[in-house]
PDB file of C-alpha atoms in Angstrom:
ATOM      1  CA  MET J  22     -18.807  30.526  40.390  1.00  0.00           C
ATOM      2  CA  ALA J  23     -17.658  33.568  39.085  1.00  0.00           C
ATOM      3  CA  GLU J  24     -18.818  36.944  38.964  1.00  0.00           C
ATOM      4  CA  VAL J  25     -18.037  40.091  36.791  1.00  0.00           C
ATOM      5  CA  CYS J  26     -19.607  43.407  37.753  1.00  0.00           C
ATOM      6  CA  ALA J  27     -20.195  46.451  35.817  1.00  0.00           C
ATOM      7  CA  GLU J  28     -21.058  49.621  37.525  1.00  0.00           C
ATOM      8  CA  GLY J  29     -24.342  51.002  37.643  1.00  0.00           C
ATOM      9  CA  VAL J  30     -26.080  47.689  35.858  1.00  0.00           C
ATOM     10  CA  THR J  31     -29.246  46.542  37.441  1.00  0.00           C
ATOM     11  CA  LEU J  32     -29.876  43.403  34.940  1.00  0.00           C
ATOM     12  CA  PRO J  33     -28.016  40.249  36.146  1.00  0.00           C
ATOM     13  CA  LEU J  34     -27.077  37.977  33.159  1.00  0.00           C
ATOM     14  CA  VAL J  35     -26.466  34.258  34.341  1.00  0.00           C
ATOM     15  CA  LEU J  36     -24.200  32.257  31.962  1.00  0.00           C
ATOM     16  CA  LEU J  37     -24.169  28.363  32.149  1.00  0.00           C
ATOM     17  CA  PRO J  38     -21.517  26.765  30.281  1.00  0.00           C
ATOM     18  CA  GLY J  39     -21.315  23.908  27.842  1.00  0.00           C
ATOM     19  CA  MET J  40     -20.054  20.251  28.643  1.00  0.00           C
ATOM     20  CA  ASP J  41     -17.034  21.222  30.296  1.00  0.00           C
ATOM     21  CA  GLY J  42     -18.998  22.956  33.065  1.00  0.00           C
ATOM     22  CA  THR J  43     -16.103  25.438  33.982  1.00  0.00           C
ATOM     23  CA  GLY J  44     -16.943  28.597  32.564  1.00  0.00           C
ATOM     24  CA  GLU J  45     -13.505  28.740  31.325  1.00  0.00           C
ATOM     25  CA  LEU J  46     -14.752  28.797  27.420  1.00  0.00           C
ATOM     26  CA  LEU J  47     -17.062  31.660  28.272  1.00  0.00           C
ATOM     27  CA  ARG J  48     -14.460  33.942  29.533  1.00  0.00           C
ATOM     28  CA  ASP J  49     -14.253  36.078  26.401  1.00  0.00           C
ATOM     29  CA  LEU J  50     -18.063  36.543  26.192  1.00  0.00           C
ATOM     30  CA  ALA J  51     -18.383  37.246  29.938  1.00  0.00           C
ATOM     31  CA  GLY J  52     -15.582  40.124  29.498  1.00  0.00           C
ATOM     32  CA  ARG J  53     -17.452  41.618  26.734  1.00  0.00           C
ATOM     33  CA  LEU J  54     -20.815  41.594  28.406  1.00  0.00           C
ATOM     34  CA  ALA J  55     -19.514  42.899  31.680  1.00  0.00           C
ATOM     35  CA  SER J  56     -19.413  46.539  30.546  1.00  0.00           C
ATOM     36  CA  ARG J  57     -23.309  46.332  30.135  1.00  0.00           C
ATOM     37  CA  PHE J  58     -24.399  43.709  32.625  1.00  0.00           C
ATOM     38  CA  ARG J  59     -23.671  42.037  35.835  1.00  0.00           C
ATOM     39  CA  VAL J  60     -22.409  38.992  34.444  1.00  0.00           C
ATOM     40  CA  GLN J  61     -22.447  35.747  36.677  1.00  0.00           C
ATOM     41  CA  VAL J  62     -20.925  32.421  35.297  1.00  0.00           C
ATOM     42  CA  ILE J  63     -21.911  29.485  37.460  1.00  0.00           C
ATOM     43  CA  ALA J  64     -19.542  26.574  37.221  1.00  0.00           C
ATOM     44  CA  TYR J  65     -20.326  23.038  37.867  1.00  0.00           C
ATOM     45  CA  PRO J  66     -18.519  20.483  40.187  1.00  0.00           C
ATOM     46  CA  THR J  67     -15.677  18.828  38.307  1.00  0.00           C
ATOM     47  CA  GLN J  68     -14.968  15.995  40.483  1.00  0.00           C
ATOM     48  CA  ARG J  69     -18.382  14.356  40.612  1.00  0.00           C
ATOM     49  CA  HIS J  70     -21.355  14.012  38.172  1.00  0.00           C
ATOM     50  CA  LEU J  71     -24.657  15.438  38.665  1.00  0.00           C
ATOM     51  CA  SER J  72     -27.805  14.744  36.870  1.00  0.00           C
ATOM     52  CA  TYR J  73     -29.674  17.482  34.832  1.00  0.00           C
ATOM     53  CA  ASP J  74     -32.135  17.776  37.615  1.00  0.00           C
ATOM     54  CA  GLU J  75     -29.182  17.984  40.302  1.00  0.00           C
ATOM     55  CA  LEU J  76     -27.494  20.683  38.089  1.00  0.00           C
ATOM     56  CA  ALA J  77     -30.620  22.702  37.699  1.00  0.00           C
ATOM     57  CA  ALA J  78     -31.220  22.683  41.473  1.00  0.00           C
ATOM     58  CA  LEU J  79     -27.609  24.005  41.961  1.00  0.00           C
ATOM     59  CA  VAL J  80     -28.269  26.835  39.681  1.00  0.00           C
ATOM     60  CA  LEU J  81     -31.490  27.783  41.275  1.00  0.00           C
ATOM     61  CA  ALA J  82     -29.694  27.921  44.410  1.00  0.00           C
ATOM     62  CA  GLN J  83     -27.128  30.265  43.189  1.00  0.00           C
ATOM     63  CA  SER J  84     -29.447  32.496  40.953  1.00  0.00           C
ATOM     64  CA  PRO J  85     -29.703  36.173  41.708  1.00  0.00           C
ATOM     65  CA  ALA J  86     -32.619  37.159  43.994  1.00  0.00           C
ATOM     66  CA  ASP J  87     -33.935  39.958  41.521  1.00  0.00           C
ATOM     67  CA  PRO J  88     -35.288  39.531  37.880  1.00  0.00           C
ATOM     68  CA  PHE J  89     -32.360  38.309  35.632  1.00  0.00           C
ATOM     69  CA  VAL J  90     -31.762  36.649  31.984  1.00  0.00           C
ATOM     70  CA  ILE J  91     -30.443  33.215  31.886  1.00  0.00           C
ATOM     71  CA  LEU J  92     -28.068  31.695  28.966  1.00  0.00           C
ATOM     72  CA  GLY J  93     -27.589  27.943  28.632  1.00  0.00           C
ATOM     73  CA  GLU J  94     -24.933  26.901  26.008  1.00  0.00           C
ATOM     74  CA  SER J  95     -25.195  23.425  24.518  1.00  0.00           C
ATOM     75  CA  PHE J  96     -25.137  20.788  27.193  1.00  0.00           C
ATOM     76  CA  SER J  97     -26.584  23.555  29.534  1.00  0.00           C
ATOM     77  CA  GLY J  98     -29.432  24.497  27.528  1.00  0.00           C
ATOM     78  CA  PRO J  99     -31.874  22.023  29.272  1.00  0.00           C
ATOM     79  CA  ILE J 100     -30.777  23.194  32.735  1.00  0.00           C
ATOM     80  CA  ALA J 101     -31.737  26.948  31.611  1.00  0.00           C
ATOM     81  CA  ILE J 102     -34.909  25.661  30.260  1.00  0.00           C
ATOM     82  CA  ASP J 103     -35.713  24.011  33.896  1.00  0.00           C
ATOM     83  CA  VAL J 104     -34.728  27.125  35.760  1.00  0.00           C
ATOM     84  CA  ALA J 105     -36.668  29.671  33.665  1.00  0.00           C
ATOM     85  CA  ALA J 106     -39.756  27.216  34.077  1.00  0.00           C
ATOM     86  CA  GLN J 107     -39.309  27.166  37.730  1.00  0.00           C
ATOM     87  CA  LEU J 108     -38.302  30.914  38.348  1.00  0.00           C
ATOM     88  CA  PRO J 109     -41.002  33.425  37.456  1.00  0.00           C
ATOM     89  CA  ARG J 110     -38.205  36.143  38.120  1.00  0.00           C
ATOM     90  CA  VAL J 111     -36.239  34.772  34.811  1.00  0.00           C
ATOM     91  CA  ALA J 112     -36.827  37.695  32.488  1.00  0.00           C
ATOM     92  CA  GLY J 113     -35.485  36.352  29.359  1.00  0.00           C
ATOM     93  CA  LEU J 114     -34.113  33.037  28.030  1.00  0.00           C
ATOM     94  CA  ILE J 115     -30.984  32.746  25.757  1.00  0.00           C
ATOM     95  CA  LEU J 116     -30.365  29.135  24.288  1.00  0.00           C
ATOM     96  CA  ALA J 117     -27.055  28.707  22.348  1.00  0.00           C
ATOM     97  CA  SER J 118     -26.283  25.784  20.158  1.00  0.00           C
ATOM     98  CA  THR J 119     -28.539  23.622  22.180  1.00  0.00           C
ATOM     99  CA  PHE J 120     -31.581  21.356  22.377  1.00  0.00           C
ATOM    100  CA  VAL J 121     -34.733  20.603  24.437  1.00  0.00           C
ATOM    101  CA  LYS J 122     -34.387  16.965  24.058  1.00  0.00           C
ATOM    102  CA  HIS J 123     -31.595  14.570  23.363  1.00  0.00           C
ATOM    103  CA  PRO J 124     -30.279  15.582  19.919  1.00  0.00           C
ATOM    104  CA  LEU J 125     -29.716  12.064  18.206  1.00  0.00           C
ATOM    105  CA  PRO J 126     -31.946  10.007  16.560  1.00  0.00           C
ATOM    106  CA  SER J 127     -33.197   6.866  18.753  1.00  0.00           C
ATOM    107  CA  PHE J 128     -31.388   4.503  16.582  1.00  0.00           C
ATOM    108  CA  LEU J 129     -27.850   6.173  17.180  1.00  0.00           C
ATOM    109  CA  ALA J 130     -28.336   6.150  20.885  1.00  0.00           C
ATOM    110  CA  PRO J 131     -26.591   2.869  21.463  1.00  0.00           C
ATOM    111  CA  PHE J 132     -23.700   3.597  19.390  1.00  0.00           C
ATOM    112  CA  ALA J 133     -23.432   7.161  21.359  1.00  0.00           C
ATOM    113  CA  GLN J 134     -23.799   5.269  24.734  1.00  0.00           C
ATOM    114  CA  ALA J 135     -20.533   3.544  24.079  1.00  0.00           C
ATOM    115  CA  PHE J 136     -18.781   6.652  22.640  1.00  0.00           C
ATOM    116  CA  ARG J 137     -15.638   7.646  24.660  1.00  0.00           C
ATOM    117  CA  PRO J 138     -14.789  11.379  24.037  1.00  0.00           C
ATOM    118  CA  ASP J 139     -11.281  10.668  25.666  1.00  0.00           C
ATOM    119  CA  TRP J 140     -10.547   8.644  22.467  1.00  0.00           C
ATOM    120  CA  MET J 141     -11.038  11.486  20.036  1.00  0.00           C
ATOM    121  CA  PRO J 142      -7.841  13.263  18.758  1.00  0.00           C
ATOM    122  CA  LYS J 143      -7.649  16.812  19.082  1.00  0.00           C
ATOM    123  CA  CYS J 144      -7.929  17.589  15.120  1.00  0.00           C
ATOM    124  CA  ALA J 145     -11.497  15.595  15.463  1.00  0.00           C
ATOM    125  CA  ILE J 146     -12.588  17.802  18.652  1.00  0.00           C
ATOM    126  CA  ASN J 147     -11.308  21.162  16.743  1.00  0.00           C
ATOM    127  CA  ALA J 148     -13.430  20.039  13.584  1.00  0.00           C
ATOM    128  CA  GLY J 149     -16.522  19.116  15.583  1.00  0.00           C
ATOM    129  CA  LEU J 150     -16.669  21.812  18.040  1.00  0.00           C
ATOM    130  CA  LEU J 151     -14.764  24.933  16.296  1.00  0.00           C
ATOM    131  CA  GLY J 152     -14.774  24.048  12.469  1.00  0.00           C
ATOM    132  CA  THR J 153     -12.641  26.347  10.630  1.00  0.00           C
ATOM    133  CA  SER J 154     -12.946  29.305  13.227  1.00  0.00           C
ATOM    134  CA  GLY J 155     -10.871  28.229  16.229  1.00  0.00           C
ATOM    135  CA  THR J 156      -7.874  30.427  16.659  1.00  0.00           C
ATOM    136  CA  ALA J 157      -4.920  29.004  18.349  1.00  0.00           C
ATOM    137  CA  LYS J 158      -5.914  30.508  21.454  1.00  0.00           C
ATOM    138  CA  ILE J 159      -9.383  29.131  21.593  1.00  0.00           C
ATOM    139  CA  LYS J 160      -7.774  25.961  20.789  1.00  0.00           C
ATOM    140  CA  ASP J 161      -5.151  26.072  23.610  1.00  0.00           C
ATOM    141  CA  ARG J 162      -8.114  26.977  26.111  1.00  0.00           C
ATOM    142  CA  LEU J 163     -10.346  24.211  24.868  1.00  0.00           C
ATOM    143  CA  HIS J 164      -7.875  21.592  25.392  1.00  0.00           C
ATOM    144  CA  ALA J 165      -6.338  22.623  28.516  1.00  0.00           C
ATOM    145  CA  THR J 166      -9.987  22.942  29.899  1.00  0.00           C
ATOM    146  CA  LEU J 167     -10.811  19.375  28.655  1.00  0.00           C
ATOM    147  CA  ALA J 168      -7.369  17.826  30.099  1.00  0.00           C
ATOM    148  CA  LYS J 169      -8.283  19.018  33.603  1.00  0.00           C
ATOM    149  CA  LEU J 170     -11.628  16.957  33.657  1.00  0.00           C
ATOM    150  CA  PRO J 171     -11.884  13.443  34.642  1.00  0.00           C
ATOM    151  CA  ARG J 172     -12.879  11.214  31.634  1.00  0.00           C
ATOM    152  CA  ASP J 173     -15.529   9.341  33.479  1.00  0.00           C
ATOM    153  CA  LEU J 174     -17.346  13.051  34.018  1.00  0.00           C
ATOM    154  CA  LEU J 175     -17.316  13.723  30.508  1.00  0.00           C
ATOM    155  CA  ARG J 176     -18.593  10.428  29.358  1.00  0.00           C
ATOM    156  CA  ALA J 177     -21.460  10.668  32.159  1.00  0.00           C
ATOM    157  CA  ARG J 178     -22.573  14.112  30.829  1.00  0.00           C
ATOM    158  CA  LEU J 179     -22.482  12.729  27.496  1.00  0.00           C
ATOM    159  CA  LYS J 180     -24.693  10.188  28.171  1.00  0.00           C
ATOM    160  CA  ALA J 181     -27.117  12.400  30.273  1.00  0.00           C
ATOM    161  CA  THR J 182     -27.647  14.575  26.878  1.00  0.00           C
ATOM    162  CA  LEU J 183     -28.918  11.136  25.427  1.00  0.00           C
ATOM    163  CA  ARG J 184     -31.966  10.959  28.028  1.00  0.00           C
ATOM    164  CA  VAL J 185     -32.694  14.459  28.656  1.00  0.00           C
ATOM    165  CA  ASP J 186     -36.175  15.784  27.750  1.00  0.00           C
ATOM    166  CA  LYS J 187     -37.378  19.166  28.903  1.00  0.00           C
ATOM    167  CA  ARG J 188     -39.971  19.632  26.601  1.00  0.00           C
ATOM    168  CA  ASN J 189     -42.694  19.810  29.405  1.00  0.00           C
ATOM    169  CA  ALA J 190     -40.494  22.413  31.114  1.00  0.00           C
ATOM    170  CA  LEU J 191     -40.220  24.577  28.009  1.00  0.00           C
ATOM    171  CA  ASN J 192     -44.059  24.650  27.771  1.00  0.00           C
ATOM    172  CA  ASN J 193     -43.996  26.379  31.055  1.00  0.00           C
ATOM    173  CA  VAL J 194     -41.376  29.108  29.961  1.00  0.00           C
ATOM    174  CA  HIS J 195     -43.343  32.305  29.417  1.00  0.00           C
ATOM    175  CA  CYS J 196     -40.456  34.930  29.459  1.00  0.00           C
ATOM    176  CA  PRO J 197     -38.777  35.950  25.825  1.00  0.00           C
ATOM    177  CA  ILE J 198     -36.678  33.619  24.275  1.00  0.00           C
ATOM    178  CA  LEU J 199     -33.540  34.055  22.043  1.00  0.00           C
ATOM    179  CA  TYR J 200     -31.893  31.108  20.228  1.00  0.00           C
ATOM    180  CA  LEU J 201     -28.373  31.593  18.929  1.00  0.00           C
ATOM    181  CA  HIS J 202     -27.261  28.955  16.408  1.00  0.00           C
ATOM    182  CA  GLY J 203     -24.077  28.523  13.875  1.00  0.00           C
ATOM    183  CA  ARG J 204     -24.856  27.798  10.478  1.00  0.00           C
ATOM    184  CA  PHE J 205     -21.608  25.298  10.605  1.00  0.00           C
ATOM    185  CA  ASP J 206     -22.769  23.692  13.768  1.00  0.00           C
ATOM    186  CA  ARG J 207     -21.931  20.176  13.233  1.00  0.00           C
ATOM    187  CA  LEU J 208     -23.554  18.983  16.458  1.00  0.00           C
ATOM    188  CA  VAL J 209     -26.854  20.769  16.849  1.00  0.00           C
ATOM    189  CA  GLY J 210     -28.845  21.016  13.593  1.00  0.00           C
ATOM    190  CA  PRO J 211     -32.252  22.596  12.306  1.00  0.00           C
ATOM    191  CA  SER J 212     -34.418  19.837  13.932  1.00  0.00           C
ATOM    192  CA  GLN J 213     -33.521  20.486  17.297  1.00  0.00           C
ATOM    193  CA  ILE J 214     -34.312  24.337  16.633  1.00  0.00           C
ATOM    194  CA  ARG J 215     -37.575  23.250  14.957  1.00  0.00           C
ATOM    195  CA  GLU J 216     -38.546  21.483  18.300  1.00  0.00           C
ATOM    196  CA  ILE J 217     -37.994  24.297  20.458  1.00  0.00           C
ATOM    197  CA  THR J 218     -39.873  26.726  18.222  1.00  0.00           C
ATOM    198  CA  ALA J 219     -42.744  24.329  17.798  1.00  0.00           C
ATOM    199  CA  ILE J 220     -43.143  24.451  21.571  1.00  0.00           C
ATOM    200  CA  ARG J 221     -42.349  28.098  21.948  1.00  0.00           C
ATOM    201  CA  LEU J 222     -43.541  30.173  18.818  1.00  0.00           C
ATOM    202  CA  ASN J 223     -42.281  33.485  20.594  1.00  0.00           C
ATOM    203  CA  CYS J 224     -38.646  32.050  20.401  1.00  0.00           C
ATOM    204  CA  VAL J 225     -36.417  34.307  18.118  1.00  0.00           C
ATOM    205  CA  VAL J 226     -33.653  32.535  16.264  1.00  0.00           C
ATOM    206  CA  ARG J 227     -30.701  34.417  15.186  1.00  0.00           C
ATOM    207  CA  GLN J 228     -27.896  32.604  12.967  1.00  0.00           C
ATOM    208  CA  LEU J 229     -24.338  33.317  12.889  1.00  0.00           C
ATOM    209  CA  ASP J 230     -21.756  32.137  10.500  1.00  0.00           C
ATOM    210  CA  ALA J 231     -20.254  30.166  13.324  1.00  0.00           C
ATOM    211  CA  PRO J 232     -19.485  26.447  14.360  1.00  0.00           C
ATOM    212  CA  HIS J 233     -21.010  24.760  17.490  1.00  0.00           C
ATOM    213  CA  MET J 234     -18.878  26.774  20.032  1.00  0.00           C
ATOM    214  CA  LEU J 235     -20.101  30.205  18.654  1.00  0.00           C
ATOM    215  CA  LEU J 236     -19.948  31.778  22.084  1.00  0.00           C
ATOM    216  CA  ALA J 237     -16.223  31.324  21.993  1.00  0.00           C
ATOM    217  CA  THR J 238     -15.284  31.727  18.467  1.00  0.00           C
ATOM    218  CA  HIS J 239     -17.666  34.761  17.868  1.00  0.00           C
ATOM    219  CA  ALA J 240     -17.900  36.426  21.009  1.00  0.00           C
ATOM    220  CA  MET J 241     -18.279  39.811  19.805  1.00  0.00           C
ATOM    221  CA  GLU J 242     -21.193  39.054  17.411  1.00  0.00           C
ATOM    222  CA  ALA J 243     -22.712  36.963  20.053  1.00  0.00           C
ATOM    223  CA  ALA J 244     -22.376  39.630  22.618  1.00  0.00           C
ATOM    224  CA  GLU J 245     -24.159  41.990  20.464  1.00  0.00           C
ATOM    225  CA  LEU J 246     -27.054  39.854  19.936  1.00  0.00           C
ATOM    226  CA  ILE J 247     -27.369  39.121  23.890  1.00  0.00           C
ATOM    227  CA  GLU J 248     -27.332  42.930  24.285  1.00  0.00           C
ATOM    228  CA  GLN J 249     -29.987  43.599  21.945  1.00  0.00           C
ATOM    229  CA  PHE J 250     -32.001  41.007  23.486  1.00  0.00           C
ATOM    230  CA  CYS J 251     -31.420  41.919  26.947  1.00  0.00           C
ATOM    231  CA  GLN J 252     -32.247  45.536  26.334  1.00  0.00           C
ATOM    232  CA  SER J 253     -35.865  44.529  24.785  1.00  0.00           C
ATOM    233  CA  VAL J 254     -36.265  42.412  27.909  1.00  0.00           C
ATOM    234  CA  GLU J 255     -35.675  45.478  30.026  1.00  0.00           C
ATOM    235  CA  ILE J 256     -38.049  47.552  27.973  1.00  0.00           C
ATOM    236  CA  VAL J 257     -41.007  45.035  28.699  1.00  0.00           C
ATOM    237  CA  SER J 258     -40.064  43.747  32.232  1.00  0.00           C
TER     238      SER J 258
END
């Protein structure tokens, strides 16, 4: 767990990372937000796989005691939804490039179960996650982060996304919701957004000209939208 504190800021902002689970790929975003918020990045264990429910319990145990805003990126969207459903002190929920239910059609699930992310060449990973927006710095950070993770862990997390379904939890989320989506996201599309907005009509969707990893490639634009949302949450809370 890492924390970046800003003087005089009272609204904590909890960031939950994507499938890597380390928080390393949120470093630029956290740095930009730290001047306005008390930012807490919760990392996941890297040597053993935890289920979605176990990860939600981990986040619940480490969450601030005061009202806070929680952000779930990609893999962590269902975790952020679960936490927001369980904790009334969650003042706002931000979902980035994510889903409430497994993102693939059922007929593709058997193929995805057999997929091995460690077989993918770097160029394919870059294309799928970063599109044309990945700088050399972001690409190096992405691959350095993935290289440190056990292959079995990544496969287990990928399989977990194919079974997750937090629609019932989303029904129990009553705080304001912001969804950040990249127009060039090749992994999460409009159907996943519609599934969320059909359940929570108060969900505000903001689009960026960005790929799946928009929090890394477009940290400045994402930070501005997050700050605007959190300011509105502070007014009504």
